[in-house]
Coordinates of C-alpha atoms in Angstrom, one line a residue:
X1 CA 6.4 -51.5 -2.6
X2 CA 3.5 -49.2 -3.4
X3 CA 3.8 -45.5 -2.6
X4 CA 0.5 -44.0 -1.5
X5 CA 0.3 -40.4 -2.7
X6 CA -2.4 -38.5 -0.8
X7 CA -4.5 -36.5 -3.3
X8 CA -6.4 -33.7 -1.5
X9 CA -6.6 -31.7 -4.8
X10 CA -3.1 -30.0 -4.8
X11 CA -1.8 -29.0 -8.2
X12 CA 1.5 -30.9 -7.8
X13 CA 0.1 -34.4 -7.2
X14 CA 0.5 -35.3 -10.9
X15 CA 4.1 -34.1 -11.1
X16 CA 5.1 -35.9 -7.8
X17 CA 3.5 -39.1 -9.1
X18 CA 5.4 -38.7 -12.4
X19 CA 8.7 -38.2 -10.6
X20 CA 8.1 -41.3 -8.5
X21 CA 7.1 -43.5 -11.5
X22 CA 10.4 -42.4 -13.2
X23 CA 12.1 -44.2 -10.2
X24 CA 10.2 -47.4 -11.2
X25 CA 7.9 -47.6 -8.2
X26 CA 4.2 -48.2 -8.1
X27 CA 2.1 -45.2 -7.1
X28 CA -1.4 -45.2 -5.7
X29 CA -2.9 -41.7 -5.9
X30 CA -5.9 -41.6 -3.6
X31 CA -8.2 -39.6 -1.3
X32 CA -9.6 -42.7 0.3
X33 CA -9.3 -42.9 4.1
X34 CA -9.3 -46.7 3.9
X35 CA -6.4 -46.7 1.4
X36 CA -4.4 -44.2 3.5
X37 CA -5.0 -46.3 6.6
X38 CA -3.7 -49.4 4.8
X39 CA -0.6 -47.7 3.3
X40 CA 2.9 -48.9 3.7
X41 CA 4.5 -45.6 2.5
X42 CA 2.8 -42.2 2.5
X43 CA 3.6 -39.0 0.7
X44 CA 1.6 -35.8 1.1
X45 CA 2.4 -33.1 -1.5
X46 CA 1.1 -29.6 -1.1
X47 CA 0.9 -26.2 -2.8
X48 CA -1.2 -23.1 -2.3
X49 CA -2.9 -22.1 0.9
X50 CA -2.5 -24.0 4.2
X51 CA -6.2 -23.5 5.0
X52 CA -7.2 -25.3 1.7
X53 CA -5.0 -28.3 2.6
X54 CA -6.2 -28.7 6.1
X55 CA -9.9 -28.2 5.1
X56 CA -9.5 -30.7 2.3
X57 CA -7.9 -33.3 4.6
X58 CA -10.8 -32.9 7.1
X59 CA -13.4 -32.9 4.3
X60 CA -12.1 -36.2 3.0
X61 CA -11.8 -37.5 6.6
X62 CA -8.0 -38.1 6.0
X63 CA -6.6 -36.6 9.2
X64 CA -7.1 -39.6 11.5
X65 CA -6.0 -42.2 8.9
X66 CA -2.8 -40.2 8.3
X67 CA -2.1 -40.0 12.1
X68 CA -2.9 -43.7 12.5
X69 CA -0.5 -44.7 9.8
X70 CA 2.3 -42.5 11.2
X71 CA 1.7 -43.9 14.7
X72 CA 2.3 -47.4 13.4
X73 CA 5.6 -46.3 11.9
X74 CA 4.6 -46.0 8.2
X75 CA 7.2 -43.8 6.5
X76 CA 5.7 -40.4 5.7
X77 CA 7.1 -37.6 3.5
X78 CA 5.5 -34.2 3.5
X79 CA 6.3 -31.9 0.6
X80 CA 6.1 -28.1 1.0
X81 CA 2.7 -27.6 2.6
X82 CA 2.8 -31.3 3.5
X83 CA 5.7 -30.4 5.8
X84 CA 4.0 -27.3 7.3
X85 CA 0.8 -29.3 8.2
X86 CA 2.9 -31.5 10.5
X87 CA 3.1 -28.6 13.0
X88 CA 0.5 -27.5 15.5
X89 CA -0.5 -24.4 13.6
X90 CA 0.3 -22.0 10.8
X91 CA 0.0 -18.2 10.8
X92 CA -1.4 -18.7 7.3
X93 CA -4.5 -20.5 8.8
X94 CA -4.4 -19.5 12.5
X95 CA -7.9 -20.9 13.2
X96 CA -7.2 -24.4 11.8
X97 CA -5.1 -26.9 13.8
X98 CA -2.4 -28.8 11.9
X99 CA -1.7 -32.5 12.5
X100 CA 0.1 -31.5 15.7
X101 CA 2.9 -34.0 15.3
X102 CA 5.6 -31.4 15.8
X103 CA 5.8 -28.5 18.3
X104 CA 6.2 -25.0 17.0
X105 CA 4.4 -22.9 14.5
X106 CA 4.7 -22.0 10.8
X107 CA 5.3 -18.3 10.3
X108 CA 5.5 -15.8 7.5
X109 CA 9.0 -15.1 6.1
X110 CA 10.3 -11.6 6.7
X111 CA 8.8 -8.8 4.6
X112 CA 12.3 -7.5 4.0
X113 CA 12.7 -10.0 1.2
X114 CA 10.7 -10.8 -1.9
X115 CA 7.7 -13.1 -1.2
X116 CA 7.0 -15.7 -2.1
X117 CA 10.4 -17.3 -1.9
X118 CA 10.4 -18.6 -5.4
X119 CA 13.2 -20.4 -7.2
X120 CA 16.5 -22.2 -6.5
X121 CA 18.3 -22.1 -3.2
X122 CA 20.8 -24.2 -1.3
X123 CA 20.6 -26.1 2.0
X124 CA 22.8 -26.0 5.0
X125 CA 23.0 -29.4 6.7
X126 CA 22.7 -29.2 10.5
X127 CA 23.2 -32.9 11.2
X128 CA 23.4 -36.2 9.5
X129 CA 20.4 -36.8 7.2
X130 CA 19.0 -40.0 5.7
X131 CA 17.2 -37.9 3.0
X132 CA 20.3 -36.1 1.9
X133 CA 22.7 -39.1 1.5
X134 CA 24.7 -38.9 -1.7
X135 CA 23.6 -35.3 -2.5
X136 CA 26.3 -32.6 -2.9
X137 CA 26.3 -29.9 -0.3
X138 CA 26.3 -27.5 -3.3
X139 CA 23.0 -28.8 -4.7
X140 CA 20.2 -26.5 -5.4
X141 CA 16.5 -27.2 -4.7
X142 CA 13.3 -25.5 -6.0
X143 CA 11.3 -23.5 -3.4
X144 CA 7.9 -21.9 -3.7
X145 CA 6.5 -20.6 -0.4
X146 CA 5.9 -17.6 1.8
X147 CA 5.6 -19.4 5.2
X148 CA 8.1 -21.7 6.9
X149 CA 8.9 -23.4 10.2
X150 CA 11.8 -22.2 12.4
X151 CA 14.9 -24.4 12.9
X152 CA 14.3 -26.9 15.7
X153 CA 17.1 -29.1 17.0
X154 CA 14.6 -32.0 17.6
X155 CA 13.8 -32.6 13.9
X156 CA 15.6 -30.1 11.6
X157 CA 18.4 -31.7 9.6
X158 CA 18.9 -28.9 7.0
X159 CA 18.0 -25.3 6.9
X160 CA 17.7 -22.7 4.1
X161 CA 17.9 -18.9 4.3
X162 CA 15.5 -16.3 2.8
X163 CA 15.2 -13.3 5.0
X164 CA 15.9 -15.6 7.9
X165 CA 16.8 -19.2 8.5
X166 CA 14.1 -21.8 8.3
X167 CA 13.6 -25.6 8.3
X168 CA 14.2 -27.0 4.8
X169 CA 14.4 -30.7 5.7
X170 CA 13.2 -32.4 8.8
X171 CA 13.5 -36.0 10.0
X172 CA 12.1 -37.7 13.1
X173 CA 11.9 -41.4 13.2
X174 CA 9.5 -42.3 10.3
X175 CA 8.5 -38.7 9.8
X176 CA 10.1 -36.7 7.0
X177 CA 9.5 -33.3 5.4
X178 CA 11.0 -31.0 2.8
X179 CA 10.0 -27.4 2.3
X180 CA 11.1 -27.4 -1.3
X181 CA 9.7 -29.4 -4.3
X182 CA 11.9 -32.5 -5.0
X183 CA 9.8 -33.2 -8.1
X184 CA 10.9 -29.9 -9.6
X185 CA 14.5 -30.1 -8.4
X186 CA 16.2 -32.2 -11.1
X187 CA 18.8 -34.8 -10.1
X188 CA 19.2 -33.8 -6.5
X189 CA 15.4 -34.0 -6.0
X190 CA 15.3 -37.4 -7.6
X191 CA 18.1 -38.6 -5.3
X192 CA 16.2 -37.3 -2.3
X193 CA 13.1 -39.3 -3.4
X194 CA 15.3 -42.4 -3.9
X195 CA 16.7 -42.0 -0.4
X196 CA 13.2 -41.7 1.1
X197 CA 12.1 -44.9 -0.8
X198 CA 15.2 -46.7 0.4
X199 CA 14.3 -45.8 4.0
X200 CA 10.7 -46.8 3.4
X201 CA 12.1 -50.0 1.7

């Protein structure tokens, strides 16, 4: 199986590709709409500003190929901003529509806590998760973000708390997303990537 890693210019593409190759999978890093359309397994990493991600996807004409692949049941994993762009909109880029695959809106975390939410934190599982199989409930994952999506019973499988509760892991059919960075999260992050590859299998 070849994992297609969508390269829109994010700084963590290389580290995600390296983490995947350590798991002995072939990785195609691409910004080609044709290659995204033909993918059998898609990962969208993201760091930085939501507007930069959405603008880059549209500049490279990647929006529709991503949507087409997901609609034909290609397994998709969004990492950090790659999760946030699945929603209709984000307060970080209010004039730019997301991929509109999930209801709800991405909002700024409370100003009562230090932002960005940077560093290690734990998850609270809300229901059974394919991505979290075999990972200890005490595991810590690495976060780096100021915006997040609210808990939603339709797709949230684990939450995290920083000022308030937010969606840390989501799963809906072939759609998966994590707010943290598995490529920076040591053994638990590697196991999560293995679990996604097993589902994509």
